[in-house]
PDB file of C-alpha atoms in Angstrom:
ATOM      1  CA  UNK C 140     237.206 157.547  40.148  1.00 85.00           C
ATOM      2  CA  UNK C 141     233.561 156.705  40.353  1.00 95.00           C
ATOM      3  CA  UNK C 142     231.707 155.638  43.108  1.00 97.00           C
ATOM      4  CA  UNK C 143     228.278 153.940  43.091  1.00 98.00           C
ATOM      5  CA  UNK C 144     226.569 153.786  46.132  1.00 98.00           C
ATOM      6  CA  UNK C 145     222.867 152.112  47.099  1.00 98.00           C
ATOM      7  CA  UNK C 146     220.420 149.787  48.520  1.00 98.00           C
ATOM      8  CA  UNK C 147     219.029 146.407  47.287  1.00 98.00           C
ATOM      9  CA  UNK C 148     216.207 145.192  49.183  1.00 98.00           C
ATOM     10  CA  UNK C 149     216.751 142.116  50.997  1.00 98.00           C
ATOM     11  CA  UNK C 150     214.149 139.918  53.339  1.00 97.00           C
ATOM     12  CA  UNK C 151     212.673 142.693  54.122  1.00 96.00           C
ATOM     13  CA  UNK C 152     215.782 144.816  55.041  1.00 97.00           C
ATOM     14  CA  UNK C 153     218.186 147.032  53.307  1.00 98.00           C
ATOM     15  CA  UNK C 154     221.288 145.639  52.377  1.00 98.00           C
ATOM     16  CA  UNK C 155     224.457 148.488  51.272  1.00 98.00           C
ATOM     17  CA  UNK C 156     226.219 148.058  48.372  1.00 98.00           C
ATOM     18  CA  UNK C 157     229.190 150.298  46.958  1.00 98.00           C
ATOM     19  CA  UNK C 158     230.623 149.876  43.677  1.00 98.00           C
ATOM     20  CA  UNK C 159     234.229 151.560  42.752  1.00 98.00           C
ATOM     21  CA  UNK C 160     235.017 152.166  39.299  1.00 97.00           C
ATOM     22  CA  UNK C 161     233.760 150.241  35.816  1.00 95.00           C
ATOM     23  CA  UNK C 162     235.057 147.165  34.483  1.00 94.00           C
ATOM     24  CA  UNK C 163     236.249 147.330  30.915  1.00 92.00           C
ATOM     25  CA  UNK C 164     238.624 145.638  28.271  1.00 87.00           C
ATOM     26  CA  UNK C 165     237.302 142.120  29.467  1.00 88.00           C
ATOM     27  CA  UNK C 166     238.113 142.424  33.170  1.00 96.00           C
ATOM     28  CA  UNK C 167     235.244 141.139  35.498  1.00 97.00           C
ATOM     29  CA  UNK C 168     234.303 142.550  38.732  1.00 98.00           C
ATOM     30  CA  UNK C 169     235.790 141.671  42.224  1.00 98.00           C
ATOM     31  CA  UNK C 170     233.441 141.148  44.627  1.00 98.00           C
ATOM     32  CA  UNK C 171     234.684 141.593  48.472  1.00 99.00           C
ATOM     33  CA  UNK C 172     232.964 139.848  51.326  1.00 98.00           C
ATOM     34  CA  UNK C 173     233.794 141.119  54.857  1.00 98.00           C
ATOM     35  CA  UNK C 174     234.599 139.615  58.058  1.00 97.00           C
ATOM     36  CA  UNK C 175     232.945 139.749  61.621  1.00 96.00           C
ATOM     37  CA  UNK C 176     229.925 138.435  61.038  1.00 96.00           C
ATOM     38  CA  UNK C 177     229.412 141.665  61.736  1.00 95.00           C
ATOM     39  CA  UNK C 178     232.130 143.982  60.773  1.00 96.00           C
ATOM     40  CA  UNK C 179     231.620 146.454  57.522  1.00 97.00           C
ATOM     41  CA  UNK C 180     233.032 146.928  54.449  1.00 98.00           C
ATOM     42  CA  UNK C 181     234.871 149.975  55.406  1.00 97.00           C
ATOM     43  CA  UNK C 182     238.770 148.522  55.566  1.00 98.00           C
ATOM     44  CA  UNK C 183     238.233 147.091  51.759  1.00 98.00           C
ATOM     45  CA  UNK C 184     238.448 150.739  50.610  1.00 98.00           C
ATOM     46  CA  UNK C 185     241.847 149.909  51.172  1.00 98.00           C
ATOM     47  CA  UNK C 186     241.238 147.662  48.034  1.00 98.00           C
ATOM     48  CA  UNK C 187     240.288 151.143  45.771  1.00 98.00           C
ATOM     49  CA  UNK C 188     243.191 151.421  43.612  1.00 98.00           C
ATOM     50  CA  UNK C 189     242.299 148.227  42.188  1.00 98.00           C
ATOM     51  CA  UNK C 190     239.650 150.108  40.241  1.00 97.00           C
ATOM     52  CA  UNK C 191     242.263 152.236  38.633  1.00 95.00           C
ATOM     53  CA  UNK C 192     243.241 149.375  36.681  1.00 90.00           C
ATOM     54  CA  UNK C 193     239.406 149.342  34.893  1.00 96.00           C
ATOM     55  CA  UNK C 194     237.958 146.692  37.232  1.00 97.00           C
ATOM     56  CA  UNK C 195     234.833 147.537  39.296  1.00 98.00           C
ATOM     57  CA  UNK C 196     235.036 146.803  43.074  1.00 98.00           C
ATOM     58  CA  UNK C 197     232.100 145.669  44.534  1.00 98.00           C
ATOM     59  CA  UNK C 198     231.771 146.043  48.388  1.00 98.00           C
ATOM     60  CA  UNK C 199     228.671 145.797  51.009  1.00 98.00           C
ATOM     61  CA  UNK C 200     227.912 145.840  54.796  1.00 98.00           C
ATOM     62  CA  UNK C 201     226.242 142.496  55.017  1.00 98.00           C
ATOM     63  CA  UNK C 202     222.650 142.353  56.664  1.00 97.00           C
ATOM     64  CA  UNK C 203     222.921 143.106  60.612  1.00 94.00           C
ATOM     65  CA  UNK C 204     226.368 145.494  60.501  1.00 96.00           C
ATOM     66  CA  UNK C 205     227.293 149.144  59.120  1.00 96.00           C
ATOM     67  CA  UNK C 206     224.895 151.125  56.916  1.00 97.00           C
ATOM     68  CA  UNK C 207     222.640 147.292  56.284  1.00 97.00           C
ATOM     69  CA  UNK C 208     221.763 147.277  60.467  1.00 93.00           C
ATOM     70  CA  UNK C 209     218.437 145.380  60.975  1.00 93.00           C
ATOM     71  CA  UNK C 210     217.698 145.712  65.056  1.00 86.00           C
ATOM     72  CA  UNK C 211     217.091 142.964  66.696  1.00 89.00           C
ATOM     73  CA  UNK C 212     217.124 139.955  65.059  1.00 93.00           C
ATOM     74  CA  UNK C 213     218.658 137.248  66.071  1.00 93.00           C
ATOM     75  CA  UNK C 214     216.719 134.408  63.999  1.00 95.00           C
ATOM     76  CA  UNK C 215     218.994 136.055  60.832  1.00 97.00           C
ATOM     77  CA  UNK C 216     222.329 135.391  61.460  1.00 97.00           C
ATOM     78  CA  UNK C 217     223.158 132.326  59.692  1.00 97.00           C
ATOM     79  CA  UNK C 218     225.422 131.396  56.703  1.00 98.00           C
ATOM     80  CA  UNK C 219     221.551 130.544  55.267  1.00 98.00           C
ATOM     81  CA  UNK C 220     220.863 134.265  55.451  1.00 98.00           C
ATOM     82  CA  UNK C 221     224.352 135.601  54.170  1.00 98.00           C
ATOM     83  CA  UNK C 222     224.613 133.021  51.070  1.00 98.00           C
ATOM     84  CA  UNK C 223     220.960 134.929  50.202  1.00 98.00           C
ATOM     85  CA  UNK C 224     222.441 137.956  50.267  1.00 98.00           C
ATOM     86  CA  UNK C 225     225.540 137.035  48.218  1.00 98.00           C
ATOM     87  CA  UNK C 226     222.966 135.563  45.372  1.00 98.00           C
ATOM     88  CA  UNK C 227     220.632 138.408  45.651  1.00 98.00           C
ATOM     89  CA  UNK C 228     223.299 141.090  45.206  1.00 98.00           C
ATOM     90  CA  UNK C 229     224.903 139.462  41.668  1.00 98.00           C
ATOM     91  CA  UNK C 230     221.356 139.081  40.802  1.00 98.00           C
ATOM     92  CA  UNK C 231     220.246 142.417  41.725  1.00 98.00           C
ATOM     93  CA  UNK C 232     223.257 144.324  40.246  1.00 98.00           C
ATOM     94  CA  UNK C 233     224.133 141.896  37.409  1.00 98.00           C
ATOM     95  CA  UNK C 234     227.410 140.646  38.298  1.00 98.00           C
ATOM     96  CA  UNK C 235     227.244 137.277  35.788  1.00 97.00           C
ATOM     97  CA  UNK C 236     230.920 137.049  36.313  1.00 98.00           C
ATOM     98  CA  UNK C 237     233.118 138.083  38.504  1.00 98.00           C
ATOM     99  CA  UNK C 238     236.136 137.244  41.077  1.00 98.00           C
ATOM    100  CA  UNK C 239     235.440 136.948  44.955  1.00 98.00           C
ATOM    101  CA  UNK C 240     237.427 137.833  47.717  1.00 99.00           C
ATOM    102  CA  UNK C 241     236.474 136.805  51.314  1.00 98.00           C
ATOM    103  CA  UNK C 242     237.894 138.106  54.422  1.00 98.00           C
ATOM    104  CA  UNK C 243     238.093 135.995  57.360  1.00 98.00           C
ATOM    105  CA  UNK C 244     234.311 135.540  58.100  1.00 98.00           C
ATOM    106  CA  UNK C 245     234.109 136.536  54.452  1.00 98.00           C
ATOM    107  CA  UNK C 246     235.935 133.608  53.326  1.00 98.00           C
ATOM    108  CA  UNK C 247     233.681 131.474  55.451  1.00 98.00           C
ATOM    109  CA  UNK C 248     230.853 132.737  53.184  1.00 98.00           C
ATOM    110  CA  UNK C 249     233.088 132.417  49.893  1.00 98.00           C
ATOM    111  CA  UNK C 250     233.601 128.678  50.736  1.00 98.00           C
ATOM    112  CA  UNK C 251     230.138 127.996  51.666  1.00 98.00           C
ATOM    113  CA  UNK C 252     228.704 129.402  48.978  1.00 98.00           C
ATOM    114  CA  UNK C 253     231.024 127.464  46.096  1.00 98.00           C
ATOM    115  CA  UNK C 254     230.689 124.597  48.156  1.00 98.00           C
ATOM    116  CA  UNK C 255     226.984 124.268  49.104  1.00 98.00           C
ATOM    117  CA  UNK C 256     225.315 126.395  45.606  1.00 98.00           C
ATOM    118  CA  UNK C 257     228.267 125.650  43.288  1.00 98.00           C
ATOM    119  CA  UNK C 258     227.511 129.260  41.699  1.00 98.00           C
ATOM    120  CA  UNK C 259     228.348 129.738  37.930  1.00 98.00           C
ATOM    121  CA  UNK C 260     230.176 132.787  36.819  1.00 98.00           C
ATOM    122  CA  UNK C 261     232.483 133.053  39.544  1.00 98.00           C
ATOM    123  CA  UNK C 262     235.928 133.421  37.804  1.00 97.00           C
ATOM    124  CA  UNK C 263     238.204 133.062  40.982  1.00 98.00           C
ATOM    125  CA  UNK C 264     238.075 132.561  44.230  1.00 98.00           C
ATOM    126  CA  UNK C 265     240.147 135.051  47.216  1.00 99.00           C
ATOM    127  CA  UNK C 266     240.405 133.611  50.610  1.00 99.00           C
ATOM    128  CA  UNK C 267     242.260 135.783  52.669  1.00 99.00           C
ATOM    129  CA  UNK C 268     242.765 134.934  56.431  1.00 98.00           C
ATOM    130  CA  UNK C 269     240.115 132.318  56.713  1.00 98.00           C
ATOM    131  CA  UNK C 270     238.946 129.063  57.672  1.00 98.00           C
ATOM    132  CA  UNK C 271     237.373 125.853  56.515  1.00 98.00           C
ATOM    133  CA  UNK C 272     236.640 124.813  60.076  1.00 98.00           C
ATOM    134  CA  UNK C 273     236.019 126.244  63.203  1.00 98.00           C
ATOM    135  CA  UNK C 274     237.028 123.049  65.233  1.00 98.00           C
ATOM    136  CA  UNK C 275     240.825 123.927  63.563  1.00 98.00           C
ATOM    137  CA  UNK C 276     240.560 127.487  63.975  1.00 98.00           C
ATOM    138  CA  UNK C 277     239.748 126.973  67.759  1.00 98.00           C
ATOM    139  CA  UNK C 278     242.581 124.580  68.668  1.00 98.00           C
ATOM    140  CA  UNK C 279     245.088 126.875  67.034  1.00 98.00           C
ATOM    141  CA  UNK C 280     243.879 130.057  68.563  1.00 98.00           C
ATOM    142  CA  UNK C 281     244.438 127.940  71.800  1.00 98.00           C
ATOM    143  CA  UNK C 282     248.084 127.267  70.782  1.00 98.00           C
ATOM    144  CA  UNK C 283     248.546 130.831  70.545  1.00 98.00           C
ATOM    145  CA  UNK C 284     246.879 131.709  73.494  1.00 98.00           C
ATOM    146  CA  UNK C 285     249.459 129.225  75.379  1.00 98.00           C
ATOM    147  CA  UNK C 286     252.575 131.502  74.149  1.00 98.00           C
ATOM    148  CA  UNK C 287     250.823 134.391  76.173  1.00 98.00           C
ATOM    149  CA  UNK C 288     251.704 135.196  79.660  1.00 98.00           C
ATOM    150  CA  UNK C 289     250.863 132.631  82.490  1.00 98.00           C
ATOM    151  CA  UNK C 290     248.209 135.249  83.981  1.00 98.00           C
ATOM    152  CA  UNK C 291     246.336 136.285  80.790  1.00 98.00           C
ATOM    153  CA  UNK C 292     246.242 132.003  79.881  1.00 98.00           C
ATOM    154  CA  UNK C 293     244.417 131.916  82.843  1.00 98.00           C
ATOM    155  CA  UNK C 294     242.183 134.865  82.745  1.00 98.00           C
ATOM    156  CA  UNK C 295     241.262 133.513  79.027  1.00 98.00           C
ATOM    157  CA  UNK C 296     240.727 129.824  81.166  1.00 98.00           C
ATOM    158  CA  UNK C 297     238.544 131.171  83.735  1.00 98.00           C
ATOM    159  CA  UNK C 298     236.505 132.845  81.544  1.00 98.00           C
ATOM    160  CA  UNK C 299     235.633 130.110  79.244  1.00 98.00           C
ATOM    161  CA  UNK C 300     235.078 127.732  82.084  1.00 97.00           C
ATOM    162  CA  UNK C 301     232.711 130.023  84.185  1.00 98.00           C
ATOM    163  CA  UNK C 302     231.225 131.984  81.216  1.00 97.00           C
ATOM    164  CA  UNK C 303     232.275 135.433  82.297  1.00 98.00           C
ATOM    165  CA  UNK C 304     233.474 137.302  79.333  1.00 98.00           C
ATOM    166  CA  UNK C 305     233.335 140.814  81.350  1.00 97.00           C
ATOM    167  CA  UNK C 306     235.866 140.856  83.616  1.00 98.00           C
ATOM    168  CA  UNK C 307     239.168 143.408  83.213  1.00 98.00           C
ATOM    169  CA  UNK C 308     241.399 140.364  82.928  1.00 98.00           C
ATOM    170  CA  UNK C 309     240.104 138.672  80.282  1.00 98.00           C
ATOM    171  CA  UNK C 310     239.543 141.904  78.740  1.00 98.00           C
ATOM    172  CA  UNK C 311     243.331 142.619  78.957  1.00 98.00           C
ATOM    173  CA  UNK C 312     244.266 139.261  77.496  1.00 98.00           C
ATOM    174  CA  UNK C 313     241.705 139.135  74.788  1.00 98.00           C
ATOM    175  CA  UNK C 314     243.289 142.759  73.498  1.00 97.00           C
ATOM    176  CA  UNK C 315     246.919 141.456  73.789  1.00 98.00           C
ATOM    177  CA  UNK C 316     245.496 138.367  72.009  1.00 98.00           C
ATOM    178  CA  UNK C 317     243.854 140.243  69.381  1.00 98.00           C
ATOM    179  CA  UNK C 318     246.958 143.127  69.047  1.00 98.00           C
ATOM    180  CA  UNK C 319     249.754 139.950  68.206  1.00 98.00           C
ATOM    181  CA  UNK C 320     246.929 138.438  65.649  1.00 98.00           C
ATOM    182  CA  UNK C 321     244.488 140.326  64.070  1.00 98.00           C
ATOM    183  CA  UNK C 322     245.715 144.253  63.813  1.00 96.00           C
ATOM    184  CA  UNK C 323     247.499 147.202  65.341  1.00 93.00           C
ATOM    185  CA  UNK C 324     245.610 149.392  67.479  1.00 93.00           C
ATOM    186  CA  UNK C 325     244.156 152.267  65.983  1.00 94.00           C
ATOM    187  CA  UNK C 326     245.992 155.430  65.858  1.00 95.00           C
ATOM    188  CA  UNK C 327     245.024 158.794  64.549  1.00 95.00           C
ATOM    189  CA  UNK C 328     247.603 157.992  61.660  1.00 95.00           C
ATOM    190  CA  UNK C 329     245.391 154.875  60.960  1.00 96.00           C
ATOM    191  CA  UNK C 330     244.212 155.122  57.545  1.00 96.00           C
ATOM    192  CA  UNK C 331     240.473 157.069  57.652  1.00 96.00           C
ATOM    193  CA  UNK C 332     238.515 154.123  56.531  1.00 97.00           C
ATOM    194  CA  UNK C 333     239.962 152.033  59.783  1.00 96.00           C
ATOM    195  CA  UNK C 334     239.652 155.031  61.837  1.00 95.00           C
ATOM    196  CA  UNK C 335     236.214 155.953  60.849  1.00 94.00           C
ATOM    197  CA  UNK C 336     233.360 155.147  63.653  1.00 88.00           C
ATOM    198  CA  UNK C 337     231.087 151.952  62.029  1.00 86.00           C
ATOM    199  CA  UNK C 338     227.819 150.178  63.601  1.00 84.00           C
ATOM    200  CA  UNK C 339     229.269 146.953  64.041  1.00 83.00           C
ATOM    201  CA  UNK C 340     226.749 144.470  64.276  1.00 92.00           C
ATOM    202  CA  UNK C 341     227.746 142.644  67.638  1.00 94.00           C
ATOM    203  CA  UNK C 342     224.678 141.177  67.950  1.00 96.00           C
ATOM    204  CA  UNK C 343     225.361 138.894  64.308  1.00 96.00           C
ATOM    205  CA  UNK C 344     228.737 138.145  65.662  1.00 97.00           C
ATOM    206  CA  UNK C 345     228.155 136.943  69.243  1.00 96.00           C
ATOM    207  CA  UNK C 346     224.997 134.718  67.374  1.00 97.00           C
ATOM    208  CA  UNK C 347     227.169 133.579  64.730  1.00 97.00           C
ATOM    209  CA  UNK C 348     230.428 132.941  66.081  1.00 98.00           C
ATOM    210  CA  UNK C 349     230.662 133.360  70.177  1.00 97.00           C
ATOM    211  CA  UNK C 350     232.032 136.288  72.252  1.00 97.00           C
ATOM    212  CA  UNK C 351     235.675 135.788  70.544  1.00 98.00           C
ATOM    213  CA  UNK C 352     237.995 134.455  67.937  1.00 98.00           C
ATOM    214  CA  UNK C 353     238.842 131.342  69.790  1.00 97.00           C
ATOM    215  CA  UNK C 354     235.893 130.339  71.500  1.00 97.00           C
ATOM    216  CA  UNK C 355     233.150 129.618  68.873  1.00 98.00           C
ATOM    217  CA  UNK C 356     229.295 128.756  70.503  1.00 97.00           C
ATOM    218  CA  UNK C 357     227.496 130.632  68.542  1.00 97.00           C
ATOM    219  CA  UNK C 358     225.779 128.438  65.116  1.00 96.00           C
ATOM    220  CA  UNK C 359     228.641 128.433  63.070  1.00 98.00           C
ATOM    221  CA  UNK C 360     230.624 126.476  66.018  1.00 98.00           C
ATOM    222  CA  UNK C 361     230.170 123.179  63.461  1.00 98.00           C
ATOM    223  CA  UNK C 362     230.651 124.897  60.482  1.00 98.00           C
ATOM    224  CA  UNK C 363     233.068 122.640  58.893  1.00 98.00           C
ATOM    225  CA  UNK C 364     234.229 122.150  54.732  1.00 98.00           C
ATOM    226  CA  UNK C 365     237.443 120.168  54.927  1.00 98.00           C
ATOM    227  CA  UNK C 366     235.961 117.184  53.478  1.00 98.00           C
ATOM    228  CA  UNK C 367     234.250 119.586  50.084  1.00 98.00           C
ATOM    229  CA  UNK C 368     237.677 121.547  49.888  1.00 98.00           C
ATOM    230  CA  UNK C 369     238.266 119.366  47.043  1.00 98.00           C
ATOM    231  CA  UNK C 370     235.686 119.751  45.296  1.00 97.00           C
ATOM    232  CA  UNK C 371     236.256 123.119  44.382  1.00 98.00           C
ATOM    233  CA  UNK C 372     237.189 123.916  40.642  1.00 97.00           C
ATOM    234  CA  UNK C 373     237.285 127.306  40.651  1.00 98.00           C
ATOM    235  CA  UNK C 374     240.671 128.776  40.629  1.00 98.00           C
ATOM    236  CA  UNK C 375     241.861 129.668  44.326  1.00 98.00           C
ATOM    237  CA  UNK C 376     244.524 131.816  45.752  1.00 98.00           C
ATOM    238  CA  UNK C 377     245.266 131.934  49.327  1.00 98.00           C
ATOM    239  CA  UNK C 378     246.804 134.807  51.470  1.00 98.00           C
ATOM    240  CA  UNK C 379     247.076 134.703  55.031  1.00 98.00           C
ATOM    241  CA  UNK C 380     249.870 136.487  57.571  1.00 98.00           C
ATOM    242  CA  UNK C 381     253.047 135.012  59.746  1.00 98.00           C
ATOM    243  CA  UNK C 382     251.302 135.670  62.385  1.00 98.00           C
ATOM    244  CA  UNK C 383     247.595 135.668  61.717  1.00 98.00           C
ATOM    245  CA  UNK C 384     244.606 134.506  63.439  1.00 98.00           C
ATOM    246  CA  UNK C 385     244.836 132.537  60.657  1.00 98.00           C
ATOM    247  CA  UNK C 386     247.641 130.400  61.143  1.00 98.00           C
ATOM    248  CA  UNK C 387     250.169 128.837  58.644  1.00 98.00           C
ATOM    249  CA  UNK C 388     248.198 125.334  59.880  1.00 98.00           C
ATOM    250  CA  UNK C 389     245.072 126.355  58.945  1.00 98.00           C
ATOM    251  CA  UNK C 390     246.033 128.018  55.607  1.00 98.00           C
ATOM    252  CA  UNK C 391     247.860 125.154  54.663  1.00 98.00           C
ATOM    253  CA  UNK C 392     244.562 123.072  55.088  1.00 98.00           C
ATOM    254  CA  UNK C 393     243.061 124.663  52.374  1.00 98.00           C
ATOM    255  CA  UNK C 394     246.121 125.109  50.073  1.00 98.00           C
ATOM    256  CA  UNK C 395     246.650 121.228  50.567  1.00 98.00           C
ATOM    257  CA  UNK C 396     243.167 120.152  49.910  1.00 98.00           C
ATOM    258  CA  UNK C 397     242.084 123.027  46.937  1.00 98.00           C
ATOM    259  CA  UNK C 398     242.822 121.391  44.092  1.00 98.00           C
ATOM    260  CA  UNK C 399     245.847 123.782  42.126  1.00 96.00           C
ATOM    261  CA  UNK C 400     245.595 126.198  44.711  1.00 98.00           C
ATOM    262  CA  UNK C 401     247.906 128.755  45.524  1.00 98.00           C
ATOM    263  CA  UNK C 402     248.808 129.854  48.674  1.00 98.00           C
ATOM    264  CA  UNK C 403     250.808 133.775  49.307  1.00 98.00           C
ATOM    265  CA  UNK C 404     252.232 133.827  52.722  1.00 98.00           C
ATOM    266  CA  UNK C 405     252.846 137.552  54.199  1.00 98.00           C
ATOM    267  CA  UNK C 406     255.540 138.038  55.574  1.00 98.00           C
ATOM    268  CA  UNK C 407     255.427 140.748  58.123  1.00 98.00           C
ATOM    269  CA  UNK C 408     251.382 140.547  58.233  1.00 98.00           C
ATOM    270  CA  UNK C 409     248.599 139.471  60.861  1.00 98.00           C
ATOM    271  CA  UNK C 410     245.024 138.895  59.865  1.00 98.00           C
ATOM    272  CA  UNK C 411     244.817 142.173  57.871  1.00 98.00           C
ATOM    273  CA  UNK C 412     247.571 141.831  55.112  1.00 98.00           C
ATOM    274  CA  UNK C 413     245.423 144.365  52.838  1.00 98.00           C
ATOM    275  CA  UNK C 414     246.462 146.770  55.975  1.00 98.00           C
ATOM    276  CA  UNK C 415     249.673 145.985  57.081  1.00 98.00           C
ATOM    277  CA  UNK C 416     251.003 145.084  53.477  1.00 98.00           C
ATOM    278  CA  UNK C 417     248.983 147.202  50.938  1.00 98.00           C
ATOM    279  CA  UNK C 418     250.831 147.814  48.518  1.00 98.00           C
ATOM    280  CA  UNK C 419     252.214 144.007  48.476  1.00 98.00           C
ATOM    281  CA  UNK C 420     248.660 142.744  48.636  1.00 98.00           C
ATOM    282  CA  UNK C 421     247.314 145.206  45.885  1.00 98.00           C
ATOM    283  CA  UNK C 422     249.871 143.625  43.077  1.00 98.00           C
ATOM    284  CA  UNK C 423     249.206 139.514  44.052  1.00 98.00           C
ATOM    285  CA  UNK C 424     245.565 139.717  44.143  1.00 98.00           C
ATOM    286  CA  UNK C 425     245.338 142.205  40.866  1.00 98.00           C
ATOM    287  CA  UNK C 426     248.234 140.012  38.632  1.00 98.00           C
ATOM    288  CA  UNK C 427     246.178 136.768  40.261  1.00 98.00           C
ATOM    289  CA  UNK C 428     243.076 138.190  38.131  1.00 98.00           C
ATOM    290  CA  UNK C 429     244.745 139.085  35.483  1.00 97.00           C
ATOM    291  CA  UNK C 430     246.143 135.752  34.578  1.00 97.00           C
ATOM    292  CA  UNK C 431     243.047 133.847  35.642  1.00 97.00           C
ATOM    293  CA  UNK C 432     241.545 135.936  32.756  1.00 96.00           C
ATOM    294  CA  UNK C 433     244.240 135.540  30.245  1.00 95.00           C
ATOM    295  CA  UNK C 434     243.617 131.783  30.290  1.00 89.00           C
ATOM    296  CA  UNK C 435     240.081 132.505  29.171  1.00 74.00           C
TER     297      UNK C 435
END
């Protein structure tokens, strides 16, 4: 299968791009948009055999994470800055038409570009465990965090109130938090994408977002698109896990307010169904491409 890797200059920087396989016989690209701010594109290889089916995969390490690290910059890390990016990289490699998937933060970036740009040539729309508000997100990470253990609730407490992210209890917690909603730890039988050592850009994420799922302070603590949901004409499927950061509440926001949406709820998944149920994920986002195209 070929793989295209390269660089497309962006404000300055050098943003990575990696492209697997060729579209043919009328099937546009899919274009995959990571989470963090600040993670990489590495779990999406995941996403490869996708390609087999003659559709090119297009994934990058946004600007400030992976193989697209800047240094220190905080004045970047904004959705202003990311939406660019998005635009520049269609225009730069010619991508006209295509799907796009979003990831968590990802999907954050998927709405706010429809919403705010209202792109053309974008087919379908992917928003796997996300959010159209951070306000939501944070009160039902906080629900969660109350079915935790009395003494981890109150290490997570103590560190919001004094600001003290550092300590070994809320450490603990925030791992037990993250192991019930986001993934399984990593084991050497992880697959080697998940395994493999990345530059994550912390730096993006603690800017962005704050120092952890549930308490956002960093500039995207208002970001907020319930009210533009339905706007959106694009055709949108929804995935999110049982037990997800992204909650059945907060997918349900979007499948309720997207007009025609659909919404594919996985079963034995947290925030990584791609991971956890690959080979389920693999047939409902490729047949959900399929038949957006074969209404064309």
């Amino acid at each position: 299968m070929k793989i295209t890797e390269g660089y497309m200059p962006y404000l300055g920087y050098q943003t990575y791009y990696r492209i697997v396989g060729e579209s043919r016989d009328g099937k546009n690209p899919l274009v995959l948009l990571h989470g963090g701010p600040g993670s990489t594109h590495n779990y999406f290889e995941l996403l490869d055999a996708l390609a087999e089916e003659g559709r090119a995969l297009i994934m990058y390490d946004q600007l400030g994470c992976g193989r697209s690290a800047t240094g220190f910059h905080p004045e970047l890390w904004n959705m202003e800055t990311w939406k660019g990016e998005l635009e520049a990289l269609r225009q730069y490699l010619g991508l006209d038409r295509i799907h796009l998937l979003g990831q968590s933060f990802g999907g954050m970036l998927a709405l706010a570009y429809v919403c705010d740009e209202h792109p053309k040539g974008v087919e379908s729309l992917i928003l796997s465990s996300t959010l159209p508000s951070s306000a939501l997100w944070a009160r039902e990470q906080h629900r969660m965090i109350r079915l935790m253990p009395e003494r981890m609730q109150e290490a997570i407490r103590t560190a919001e109130e004094t600001g003290n992210y550092g300590t070994s209890e809320y450490e603990e917690a925030n791992r037990e938090f993250m192991r019930r909603h986001c993934a399984p730890d990593v084991t050497p039988d992880s697959p080697e994408c998940v395994r493999r050592e990345k530059g994550e850009g912390r730096e993006a994420y603690m800017t962005a977002w704050g120092p952890n799922e549930f308490t956002p302070l960093g500039n995207l603590k208002d970001f907020e698109y319930r009210d533009q949901l339905g706007e959106i004409q694009i055709p949108s499927l929804i995935i999110s896990g049982v037990n997800d950061l992204c909650t059945p509440l907060v997918a349900k926001a979007m499948y309720d307010a997207i007009p025609d949406a659909r919404w594919e709820l996985f079963e034995n998944s947290r925030h990584m169904p791609f991971l956890e149920e690959n080979g389920k994920y693999l047939r409902v986002v490729s047949a959900w491409m399929e038949e957006q195209e074969a209404k064309k």
